[in-house]
């Protein structure tokens, strides 16, 4: 149900802004509706309360009329028993009070017209009888007044009392019925409000869920697709049902992925052709270079006679340049093999401290020529190690050569090695010019060097660190640098320990 609702909202061909605005307006309408239902319920409760108040006033007025009837009869009886001006005045005053209360009932009990009419008729007769009794008493005919009081006033008073009792009982019954009706109305209204509020909340939640997930789900899918694209997977597509901006964005993402895949395939082909070309050219160049170096060595050994100083100098330059070019060609060949996936490790068991000493020996001459101190600090626990010895030496030579190359005269270069969590950690530190933070990752890329003026004055192809990283990663290790401009650099790499297979 929820998935269907999300898809329905997603397929609505309007903008995201319009969907959000519609959702907010719908929630506002629901809130207004809940408020309207609440106001209607309050209005109903208010009417019930007003009705109860009206009934209470009627009951109070009826009871007052009941009291007036009893008081009137008592006043007449007192006037008959004690005929004087005070009791007669009280009787007439009580008659006026009864009339006032009866007139007031015309406004309080408008729906009891019949009963009140009968009370009015009996009251009018009662007034005539009481007036007659008072006139007889004033005329000194007390006995005759007593007879009239007993014969006529008493029955009228009893009938008035019955009528007022009937009014009171009817009003009390109406009040009980009204209270019951109010209670029932309260229960009904309560469940109506609760039901409407629950329905409004459910609708708001469903609407919020549908709107939010119609936005979140496409973003989540596109995020997952972007991660796959970043990892090199250009074949997949992101499919979302949205007919809004997110749908357009997904379409653009799919087109971008297809274009990137096409470009990546072209780049792979180009890179493969480049690697094959470099490998072939390097292979073709190595043979004549080896011949040049070999013939130079033969001539320098005076096997065909003595050389004059100028010839000796030129031959030294030829041999040095040839070896440098051969080293560059070997580096290019190694990179080509790694990129083509043809580079394999030749694992052997060797003495690690001795291999480090051999690497130091290869750069010691250049270091001494520039008065740079070379030191070694190898943990005594290190001895035999299983790795590709040639590639490990190449990593060390590349790092040490760079350290010597970029360390001013009088500086210091130190190589350290120590075990670390089942691996060996080797670092090469120098007191050279240092590397700027923005260059510390770029220097491990092919044909890249740090951007300082000092480094640009030093010869180099930018392949040494790139090869070092690839050789270390081939072993399953990693390499990194910590450096500060003007204070030197420390290159550190780790190689995991490998067991040597039993013979």
Short mmCIF file of C-alpha atoms in Angstrom, two decimals:
data_model
loop_
_atom_site.label_atom_id
_atom_site.label_comp_id
_atom_site.label_asym_id
_atom_site.label_seq_id
_atom_site.Cartn_x
_atom_site.Cartn_y
_atom_site.Cartn_z
CA UNK A 1 0.00 0.00 0.00
CA UNK A 2 2.68 2.49 1.00
CA UNK A 3 4.89 1.56 -1.97
CA UNK A 4 1.93 2.05 -4.31
CA UNK A 5 1.22 5.45 -2.76
CA UNK A 6 4.86 6.52 -3.05
CA UNK A 7 4.94 5.52 -6.72
CA UNK A 8 1.67 7.33 -7.35
CA UNK A 9 3.04 10.56 -5.85
CA UNK A 10 6.33 10.10 -7.73
CA UNK A 11 4.52 9.77 -11.07
CA UNK A 12 2.54 13.00 -10.64
CA UNK A 13 3.96 15.23 -13.42
CA UNK A 14 4.54 18.37 -11.37
CA UNK A 15 7.63 19.93 -9.84
CA UNK A 16 9.02 19.00 -6.44
CA UNK A 17 8.15 22.51 -5.25
CA UNK A 18 4.51 22.00 -6.27
CA UNK A 19 4.35 18.62 -4.52
CA UNK A 20 5.73 20.05 -1.29
CA UNK A 21 3.39 23.04 -1.48
CA UNK A 22 0.41 20.73 -2.08
CA UNK A 23 1.43 18.59 0.89
CA UNK A 24 1.69 21.64 3.16
CA UNK A 25 -1.70 22.94 1.98
CA UNK A 26 -3.28 19.52 2.57
CA UNK A 27 -1.91 19.44 6.11
CA UNK A 28 -3.22 22.98 6.71
CA UNK A 29 -6.67 21.91 5.45
CA UNK A 30 -6.61 18.90 7.78
CA UNK A 31 -5.67 21.12 10.73
CA UNK A 32 -8.46 23.57 9.87
CA UNK A 33 -10.92 20.68 9.57
CA UNK A 34 -9.91 19.29 12.96
CA UNK A 35 -10.32 22.77 14.44
CA UNK A 36 -13.75 23.16 12.81
CA UNK A 37 -14.92 19.81 14.20
CA UNK A 38 -13.63 20.82 17.62
CA UNK A 39 -15.47 24.15 17.45
CA UNK A 40 -18.67 22.41 16.40
CA UNK A 41 -18.33 20.03 19.34
CA UNK A 42 -17.74 22.95 21.71
CA UNK A 43 -20.80 24.71 20.29
CA UNK A 44 -22.93 21.62 20.93
CA UNK A 45 -21.62 21.33 24.48
CA UNK A 46 -22.31 25.03 25.02
CA UNK A 47 -25.93 24.64 23.87
CA UNK A 48 -26.39 21.69 26.21
CA UNK A 49 -24.95 23.70 29.07
CA UNK A 50 -27.24 26.66 28.32
CA UNK A 51 -30.22 24.30 28.25
CA UNK A 52 -29.25 22.89 31.65
CA UNK A 53 -28.91 26.40 33.07
CA UNK A 54 -32.36 27.27 31.70
CA UNK A 55 -33.87 24.16 33.27
CA UNK A 56 -32.19 24.97 36.56
CA UNK A 57 -33.72 28.45 36.48
CA UNK A 58 -37.15 27.00 35.72
CA UNK A 59 -36.89 24.58 38.64
CA UNK A 60 -35.82 27.40 40.95
CA UNK A 61 -38.73 29.56 39.77
CA UNK A 62 -41.23 26.70 40.18
CA UNK A 63 -39.99 25.99 43.68
CA UNK A 64 -40.30 29.67 44.51
CA UNK A 65 -43.90 29.61 43.26
CA UNK A 66 -44.47 26.50 45.37
CA UNK A 67 -43.08 28.35 48.36
CA UNK A 68 -45.25 31.39 47.59
CA UNK A 69 -48.39 29.20 47.54
CA UNK A 70 -47.59 27.76 50.96
CA UNK A 71 -46.72 31.20 52.34
CA UNK A 72 -49.93 32.68 50.94
CA UNK A 73 -52.08 30.04 52.62
CA UNK A 74 -50.19 30.57 55.87
CA UNK A 75 -50.74 34.36 55.66
CA UNK A 76 -54.49 33.95 55.13
CA UNK A 77 -54.71 31.50 58.03
CA UNK A 78 -52.79 33.92 60.26
CA UNK A 79 -55.06 36.80 59.27
CA UNK A 80 -58.13 34.74 60.15
CA UNK A 81 -56.73 33.59 63.48
CA UNK A 82 -55.20 36.94 64.44
CA UNK A 83 -57.24 39.60 62.62
CA UNK A 84 -55.20 42.80 62.82
CA UNK A 85 -53.69 45.29 60.43
CA UNK A 86 -50.25 43.64 60.38
CA UNK A 87 -51.47 40.18 59.36
CA UNK A 88 -53.81 41.64 56.77
CA UNK A 89 -50.95 43.70 55.33
CA UNK A 90 -48.77 40.56 55.20
CA UNK A 91 -51.52 38.69 53.37
CA UNK A 92 -51.86 41.37 50.71
CA UNK A 93 -48.07 41.67 50.36
CA UNK A 94 -47.80 37.90 49.88
CA UNK A 95 -50.44 38.12 47.16
CA UNK A 96 -48.32 40.71 45.31
CA UNK A 97 -45.17 38.53 45.65
CA UNK A 98 -47.01 35.52 44.25
CA UNK A 99 -48.19 37.62 41.30
CA UNK A 100 -44.67 38.92 40.67
CA UNK A 101 -43.17 35.40 40.68
CA UNK A 102 -45.93 34.15 38.41
CA UNK A 103 -45.29 36.98 35.94
CA UNK A 104 -41.56 36.15 35.98
CA UNK A 105 -42.35 32.58 35.00
CA UNK A 106 -43.77 33.82 31.70
CA UNK A 107 -40.15 34.61 30.64
CA UNK A 108 -38.46 31.57 32.19
CA UNK A 109 -40.91 28.82 31.21
CA UNK A 110 -42.15 29.74 27.78
CA UNK A 111 -42.83 26.10 26.84
CA UNK A 112 -45.19 25.42 29.81
CA UNK A 113 -47.99 27.66 28.57
CA UNK A 114 -50.87 25.29 29.37
CA UNK A 115 -49.87 24.57 32.95
CA UNK A 116 -49.00 28.17 33.62
CA UNK A 117 -52.38 29.20 32.20
CA UNK A 118 -54.13 26.92 34.66
CA UNK A 119 -51.99 28.30 37.48
CA UNK A 120 -52.93 31.82 36.38
CA UNK A 121 -56.66 30.96 36.41
CA UNK A 122 -56.46 29.40 39.87
CA UNK A 123 -54.35 32.32 41.09
CA UNK A 124 -56.91 34.86 39.85
CA UNK A 125 -59.66 32.99 41.71
CA UNK A 126 -57.40 32.73 44.76
CA UNK A 127 -56.89 36.52 44.72
CA UNK A 128 -60.64 37.10 44.64
CA UNK A 129 -61.22 34.70 47.54
CA UNK A 130 -58.38 36.13 49.65
CA UNK A 131 -59.56 39.68 48.91
CA UNK A 132 -63.05 38.66 50.03
CA UNK A 133 -61.63 37.13 53.23
CA UNK A 134 -59.64 40.29 53.96
CA UNK A 135 -62.68 42.50 53.35
CA UNK A 136 -64.79 40.36 55.71
CA UNK A 137 -62.14 40.51 58.43
CA UNK A 138 -61.86 44.28 58.07
CA UNK A 139 -65.66 44.48 58.34
CA UNK A 140 -65.47 42.56 61.61
CA UNK A 141 -66.96 39.42 60.18
CA UNK A 142 -64.09 37.16 61.17
CA UNK A 143 -66.19 34.00 61.50
CA UNK A 144 -67.66 34.48 58.06
CA UNK A 145 -64.16 35.16 56.69
CA UNK A 146 -62.94 31.92 58.30
CA UNK A 147 -65.74 30.01 56.59
CA UNK A 148 -64.84 31.47 53.19
CA UNK A 149 -61.16 30.69 53.83
CA UNK A 150 -61.91 27.07 54.66
CA UNK A 151 -64.47 26.55 51.94
CA UNK A 152 -62.79 28.31 49.01
CA UNK A 153 -59.20 29.47 49.74
CA UNK A 154 -57.98 26.10 51.05
CA UNK A 155 -59.03 24.04 48.00
CA UNK A 156 -57.59 26.68 45.64
CA UNK A 157 -54.28 26.66 47.55
CA UNK A 158 -54.15 22.86 47.39
CA UNK A 159 -54.81 22.94 43.65
CA UNK A 160 -52.09 25.58 43.14
CA UNK A 161 -49.68 23.43 45.12
CA UNK A 162 -50.47 20.41 42.95
CA UNK A 163 -49.97 22.43 39.78
CA UNK A 164 -46.64 23.85 40.98
CA UNK A 165 -45.54 20.35 42.03
CA UNK A 166 -46.41 19.16 38.55
CA UNK A 167 -44.32 21.99 37.08
CA UNK A 168 -41.37 21.14 39.34
CA UNK A 169 -41.56 17.42 38.57
CA UNK A 170 -41.77 18.03 34.85
CA UNK A 171 -38.80 20.43 34.93
CA UNK A 172 -36.73 17.97 36.99
CA UNK A 173 -37.58 15.16 34.55
CA UNK A 174 -36.56 17.43 31.67
CA UNK A 175 -33.31 18.21 33.48
CA UNK A 176 -32.50 14.53 34.03
CA UNK A 177 -33.26 13.80 30.38
CA UNK A 178 -31.13 16.76 29.31
CA UNK A 179 -28.23 15.57 31.47
CA UNK A 180 -28.47 12.09 29.94
CA UNK A 181 -28.66 13.57 26.46
CA UNK A 182 -25.67 15.82 27.21
CA UNK A 183 -23.68 12.80 28.40
CA UNK A 184 -24.58 10.84 25.28
CA UNK A 185 -23.73 13.84 23.11
CA UNK A 186 -20.40 14.18 24.92
CA UNK A 187 -19.53 10.54 24.28
CA UNK A 188 -20.58 10.80 20.64
CA UNK A 189 -18.72 14.08 20.13
CA UNK A 190 -15.63 12.73 21.85
CA UNK A 191 -15.43 9.73 19.55
CA UNK A 192 -16.19 11.92 16.55
CA UNK A 193 -13.34 14.27 17.42
CA UNK A 194 -10.99 11.39 18.22
CA UNK A 195 -11.91 9.60 15.01
CA UNK A 196 -11.59 12.70 12.87
CA UNK A 197 -8.28 13.67 14.52
CA UNK A 198 -6.94 10.12 14.11
CA UNK A 199 -8.02 10.12 10.48
CA UNK A 200 -6.41 13.51 9.91
CA UNK A 201 -3.18 12.35 11.56
CA UNK A 202 -3.20 9.14 9.49
CA UNK A 203 -3.76 11.11 6.29
CA UNK A 204 -1.02 13.60 7.21
CA UNK A 205 1.40 10.77 8.01
CA UNK A 206 0.55 8.93 4.80
CA UNK A 207 0.94 12.12 2.79
CA UNK A 208 4.22 12.98 4.52
CA UNK A 209 5.52 9.45 4.02
CA UNK A 210 4.57 9.41 0.36
CA UNK A 211 6.05 12.85 -0.35
CA UNK A 212 9.25 12.25 1.62
CA UNK A 213 9.96 8.81 0.18
CA UNK A 214 9.12 9.95 -3.34
CA UNK A 215 12.06 12.35 -2.84
CA UNK A 216 14.37 10.29 -0.60
CA UNK A 217 14.26 7.02 -2.55
CA UNK A 218 15.38 8.55 -5.88
CA UNK A 219 18.18 10.44 -4.12
CA UNK A 220 19.27 7.24 -2.36
CA UNK A 221 19.29 5.27 -5.61
CA UNK A 222 21.23 7.98 -7.41
CA UNK A 223 23.72 8.12 -4.54
CA UNK A 224 24.25 4.36 -4.79
CA UNK A 225 24.65 4.66 -8.55
CA UNK A 226 27.19 7.47 -8.16
CA UNK A 227 29.21 5.29 -5.78
CA UNK A 228 29.23 2.52 -8.38
CA UNK A 229 30.29 5.01 -11.04
CA UNK A 230 33.09 6.21 -8.76
CA UNK A 231 34.24 2.59 -8.40
CA UNK A 232 34.34 2.19 -12.19
CA UNK A 233 30.97 0.57 -12.92
CA UNK A 234 29.50 2.45 -15.87
CA UNK A 235 27.20 -0.30 -17.16
CA UNK A 236 24.26 0.03 -14.78
CA UNK A 237 21.34 2.46 -14.85
CA UNK A 238 19.28 4.10 -12.15
CA UNK A 239 15.55 3.57 -12.65
CA UNK A 240 13.12 5.81 -10.78
CA UNK A 241 9.44 6.51 -11.56
CA UNK A 242 9.54 10.24 -10.79
CA UNK A 243 8.11 12.62 -13.37
CA UNK A 244 9.68 15.68 -11.72
CA UNK A 245 13.16 17.21 -11.47
CA UNK A 246 14.51 14.06 -9.81
CA UNK A 247 13.39 12.00 -12.79
CA UNK A 248 15.17 14.42 -15.12
CA UNK A 249 18.25 14.26 -12.90
CA UNK A 250 18.22 10.45 -13.03
CA UNK A 251 18.03 10.59 -16.82
CA UNK A 252 21.00 12.96 -16.92
CA UNK A 253 22.87 10.67 -14.54
CA UNK A 254 22.26 7.68 -16.82
CA UNK A 255 23.45 9.62 -19.85
CA UNK A 256 26.51 10.79 -17.94
CA UNK A 257 27.26 7.20 -16.89
CA UNK A 258 26.99 6.00 -20.47
CA UNK A 259 29.26 8.79 -21.69
CA UNK A 260 31.78 8.14 -18.92
CA UNK A 261 31.73 4.45 -19.77
CA UNK A 262 32.42 5.22 -23.40
CA UNK A 263 35.23 7.64 -22.52
CA UNK A 264 36.66 5.21 -19.96
CA UNK A 265 36.74 2.44 -22.55
CA UNK A 266 38.54 4.79 -24.94
CA UNK A 267 40.99 5.77 -22.22
CA UNK A 268 41.64 2.13 -21.36
CA UNK A 269 42.32 1.38 -25.00
CA UNK A 270 44.57 4.41 -25.30
CA UNK A 271 46.39 3.53 -22.08
CA UNK A 272 46.88 -0.05 -23.23
CA UNK A 273 48.25 1.14 -26.56
CA UNK A 274 50.51 3.58 -24.74
CA UNK A 275 51.80 0.87 -22.42
CA UNK A 276 52.37 -1.50 -25.33
CA UNK A 277 54.14 1.22 -27.27
CA UNK A 278 56.36 2.17 -24.34
CA UNK A 279 57.13 -1.46 -23.60
CA UNK A 280 58.05 -2.17 -27.22
CA UNK A 281 60.07 1.01 -27.60
CA UNK A 282 61.82 0.49 -24.28
CA UNK A 283 62.68 -3.07 -25.23
CA UNK A 284 64.05 -1.89 -28.57
CA UNK A 285 66.13 0.81 -26.85
CA UNK A 286 67.64 -1.41 -24.18
CA UNK A 287 69.76 -3.44 -26.61
CA UNK A 288 71.66 -0.52 -28.17
CA UNK A 289 71.95 1.19 -24.78
CA UNK A 290 73.48 -1.91 -23.23
CA UNK A 291 75.92 -2.01 -26.14
CA UNK A 292 76.83 1.66 -25.65
CA UNK A 293 77.37 1.16 -21.92
CA UNK A 294 79.36 -2.04 -22.49
CA UNK A 295 81.64 -0.51 -25.13
CA UNK A 296 82.17 2.55 -22.91
CA UNK A 297 83.27 0.32 -20.04
CA UNK A 298 85.65 -1.60 -22.35
CA UNK A 299 87.23 1.63 -23.57
CA UNK A 300 87.50 3.01 -20.03
CA UNK A 301 89.32 -0.15 -18.97
CA UNK A 302 92.02 0.70 -21.60
CA UNK A 303 91.56 -2.63 -23.34
CA UNK A 304 92.32 -0.99 -26.73
CA UNK A 305 94.97 1.41 -25.55
CA UNK A 306 95.39 4.51 -23.48
CA UNK A 307 92.97 7.44 -23.58
CA UNK A 308 93.74 11.08 -23.31
CA UNK A 309 91.95 13.06 -20.55
CA UNK A 310 89.36 14.48 -22.92
CA UNK A 311 88.47 11.05 -24.28
CA UNK A 312 88.25 9.69 -20.73
CA UNK A 313 85.89 12.53 -19.72
CA UNK A 314 83.64 12.01 -22.72
CA UNK A 315 83.47 8.26 -22.17
CA UNK A 316 82.50 8.85 -18.52
CA UNK A 317 79.71 11.17 -19.66
CA UNK A 318 78.55 8.63 -22.25
CA UNK A 319 78.43 5.83 -19.70
CA UNK A 320 76.69 7.97 -17.02
CA UNK A 321 74.07 9.22 -19.47
CA UNK A 322 73.56 5.72 -20.85
CA UNK A 323 73.02 4.27 -17.39
CA UNK A 324 70.60 7.09 -16.55
CA UNK A 325 68.66 6.48 -19.74
CA UNK A 326 68.68 2.72 -19.13
CA UNK A 327 67.32 3.31 -15.61
CA UNK A 328 64.55 5.48 -17.07
CA UNK A 329 63.71 2.81 -19.65
CA UNK A 330 63.61 0.14 -16.95
CA UNK A 331 61.23 2.30 -14.92
CA UNK A 332 58.97 2.78 -17.93
CA UNK A 333 59.02 -0.96 -18.59
CA UNK A 334 58.09 -1.70 -14.98
CA UNK A 335 55.23 0.80 -15.08
CA UNK A 336 53.98 -0.65 -18.35
CA UNK A 337 54.03 -4.17 -16.92
CA UNK A 338 52.15 -3.06 -13.80
CA UNK A 339 49.50 -1.21 -15.82
CA UNK A 340 49.11 -4.20 -18.13
CA UNK A 341 48.80 -6.54 -15.13
CA UNK A 342 51.88 -8.52 -16.13
CA UNK A 343 54.04 -7.58 -13.16
CA UNK A 344 54.41 -10.44 -10.67
CA UNK A 345 56.26 -10.71 -7.39
CA UNK A 346 59.32 -12.95 -7.24
CA UNK A 347 59.24 -13.84 -3.56
CA UNK A 348 62.45 -14.93 -1.91
CA UNK A 349 63.73 -15.20 1.64
CA UNK A 350 66.52 -12.70 2.22
CA UNK A 351 68.25 -10.76 4.96
CA UNK A 352 66.37 -7.48 5.31
CA UNK A 353 69.12 -5.48 7.12
CA UNK A 354 71.62 -6.55 4.45
CA UNK A 355 69.26 -5.48 1.66
CA UNK A 356 68.85 -2.08 3.32
CA UNK A 357 72.63 -1.74 3.57
CA UNK A 358 72.99 -2.55 -0.14
CA UNK A 359 70.51 0.20 -0.98
CA UNK A 360 72.44 2.65 1.21
CA UNK A 361 75.66 1.67 -0.57
CA UNK A 362 74.18 2.63 -3.94
CA UNK A 363 73.49 6.23 -2.82
CA UNK A 364 76.37 6.69 -0.40
CA UNK A 365 78.71 8.10 -3.05
CA UNK A 366 76.31 10.88 -4.00
CA UNK A 367 75.57 11.62 -0.33
CA UNK A 368 79.26 11.91 0.55
CA UNK A 369 79.81 14.17 -2.45
CA UNK A 370 77.33 16.63 -0.90
CA UNK A 371 78.41 16.11 2.73
CA UNK A 372 75.08 14.45 3.61
CA UNK A 373 75.16 12.02 6.53
CA UNK A 374 73.55 8.61 5.93
CA UNK A 375 72.42 6.66 9.02
CA UNK A 376 70.58 3.38 9.54
CA UNK A 377 68.47 2.24 12.50
CA UNK A 378 67.19 -1.33 12.15
CA UNK A 379 65.37 -3.11 14.95
CA UNK A 380 67.35 -6.12 16.18
CA UNK A 381 64.27 -8.33 15.89
CA UNK A 382 64.37 -7.99 12.10
CA UNK A 383 66.31 -10.58 10.12
CA UNK A 384 65.13 -12.79 7.31
CA UNK A 385 62.12 -11.50 5.43
CA UNK A 386 59.98 -12.85 2.57
CA UNK A 387 59.34 -10.40 -0.28
CA UNK A 388 60.51 -9.48 -3.77
CA UNK A 389 64.04 -8.40 -2.88
CA UNK A 390 64.75 -6.56 -6.15
CA UNK A 391 61.57 -4.50 -5.93
CA UNK A 392 62.13 -3.75 -2.23
CA UNK A 393 65.65 -2.52 -3.02
CA UNK A 394 64.22 -0.43 -5.86
CA UNK A 395 61.75 1.20 -3.43
CA UNK A 396 64.55 1.94 -0.95
CA UNK A 397 66.90 3.26 -3.65
CA UNK A 398 64.17 5.53 -5.07
CA UNK A 399 63.32 6.95 -1.63
CA UNK A 400 66.98 7.35 -0.61
CA UNK A 401 67.91 8.92 -3.97
CA UNK A 402 65.10 11.47 -3.61
CA UNK A 403 66.11 12.18 -0.01
CA UNK A 404 69.74 12.81 -1.01
CA UNK A 405 68.70 14.79 -4.10
CA UNK A 406 66.46 17.22 -2.18
CA UNK A 407 68.60 17.60 0.96
CA UNK A 408 71.02 20.55 0.97
CA UNK A 409 74.70 20.04 1.74
CA UNK A 410 75.42 19.23 5.37
CA UNK A 411 72.03 17.63 5.84
CA UNK A 412 71.10 14.18 7.13
CA UNK A 413 69.21 11.18 5.74
CA UNK A 414 68.14 8.31 7.98
CA UNK A 415 66.48 4.98 7.22
CA UNK A 416 64.62 3.11 9.97
CA UNK A 417 62.99 -0.32 10.10
CA UNK A 418 60.95 -1.97 12.85
CA UNK A 419 58.25 -4.67 13.14
CA UNK A 420 54.65 -3.42 13.36
CA UNK A 421 51.62 -5.70 13.90
CA UNK A 422 52.77 -8.62 11.78
CA UNK A 423 54.38 -6.36 9.19
CA UNK A 424 57.58 -4.38 8.83
CA UNK A 425 57.55 -0.59 8.75
CA UNK A 426 60.39 1.17 6.95
CA UNK A 427 60.85 4.93 6.83
CA UNK A 428 63.29 7.27 5.10
CA UNK A 429 63.69 10.69 6.73
CA UNK A 430 65.64 13.72 5.54
CA UNK A 431 66.30 17.29 6.55
CA UNK A 432 65.61 18.60 3.07
CA UNK A 433 63.36 21.27 1.61
CA UNK A 434 60.10 19.53 2.49
CA UNK A 435 56.91 19.18 0.48
CA UNK A 436 53.90 21.48 0.50
CA UNK A 437 50.64 19.88 1.73
CA UNK A 438 48.94 20.30 -1.66
CA UNK A 439 51.76 18.32 -3.35
CA UNK A 440 52.01 15.43 -0.89
CA UNK A 441 49.52 13.23 -2.76
CA UNK A 442 50.40 14.38 -6.27
CA UNK A 443 54.07 13.34 -6.00
CA UNK A 444 53.03 9.68 -6.07
CA UNK A 445 51.53 10.12 -9.54
CA UNK A 446 53.46 9.37 -12.71
CA UNK A 447 55.65 12.17 -14.08
CA UNK A 448 54.71 14.48 -11.19
CA UNK A 449 57.10 16.36 -8.92
CA UNK A 450 56.68 18.87 -6.11
CA UNK A 451 56.20 22.44 -7.24
CA UNK A 452 59.02 24.26 -5.39
CA UNK A 453 61.81 26.07 -7.25
CA UNK A 454 64.39 23.88 -5.53
CA UNK A 455 62.87 20.66 -6.82
CA UNK A 456 62.53 22.00 -10.34
CA UNK A 457 66.27 22.58 -10.44
CA UNK A 458 66.93 18.90 -9.72
CA UNK A 459 66.89 16.37 -12.54
CA UNK A 460 64.24 13.69 -12.45
CA UNK A 461 61.39 12.17 -14.41
CA UNK A 462 58.80 11.86 -11.65
CA UNK A 463 58.63 8.07 -11.93
CA UNK A 464 60.53 7.07 -8.79
CA UNK A 465 57.77 7.60 -6.23
CA UNK A 466 55.08 6.30 -8.60
CA UNK A 467 57.04 3.05 -8.97
CA UNK A 468 57.71 2.90 -5.24
CA UNK A 469 53.98 3.12 -4.47
CA UNK A 470 53.08 0.47 -7.06
CA UNK A 471 55.78 -1.93 -5.80
CA UNK A 472 54.63 -1.45 -2.20
CA UNK A 473 50.99 -1.98 -3.14
CA UNK A 474 51.93 -5.10 -5.10
CA UNK A 475 53.21 -6.49 -1.79
CA UNK A 476 49.88 -5.57 -0.12
CA UNK A 477 51.38 -2.65 1.80
CA UNK A 478 50.92 1.10 1.69
CA UNK A 479 53.15 4.16 1.53
CA UNK A 480 52.65 7.72 2.78
CA UNK A 481 54.58 10.90 3.50
CA UNK A 482 54.71 13.40 6.33
CA UNK A 483 56.46 16.62 5.49
CA UNK A 484 56.80 20.26 6.42
CA UNK A 485 58.24 22.84 4.08
CA UNK A 486 61.74 23.84 5.16
CA UNK A 487 62.06 21.07 7.76
CA UNK A 488 62.26 17.87 5.75
CA UNK A 489 60.18 14.83 4.87
CA UNK A 490 59.57 11.30 6.12
CA UNK A 491 58.42 8.62 3.67
CA UNK A 492 57.06 5.52 5.38
CA UNK A 493 55.88 2.24 3.90
CA UNK A 494 54.73 -1.06 5.35
CA UNK A 495 55.13 -4.57 3.98
CA UNK A 496 53.07 -7.44 5.40
CA UNK A 497 54.94 -10.44 6.73
CA UNK A 498 54.61 -13.58 4.60
CA UNK A 499 55.32 -17.17 5.67
CA UNK A 500 57.94 -19.00 3.64
CA UNK A 501 56.50 -22.28 2.34
CA UNK A 502 57.98 -25.36 3.94
CA UNK A 503 60.26 -27.39 1.67
#
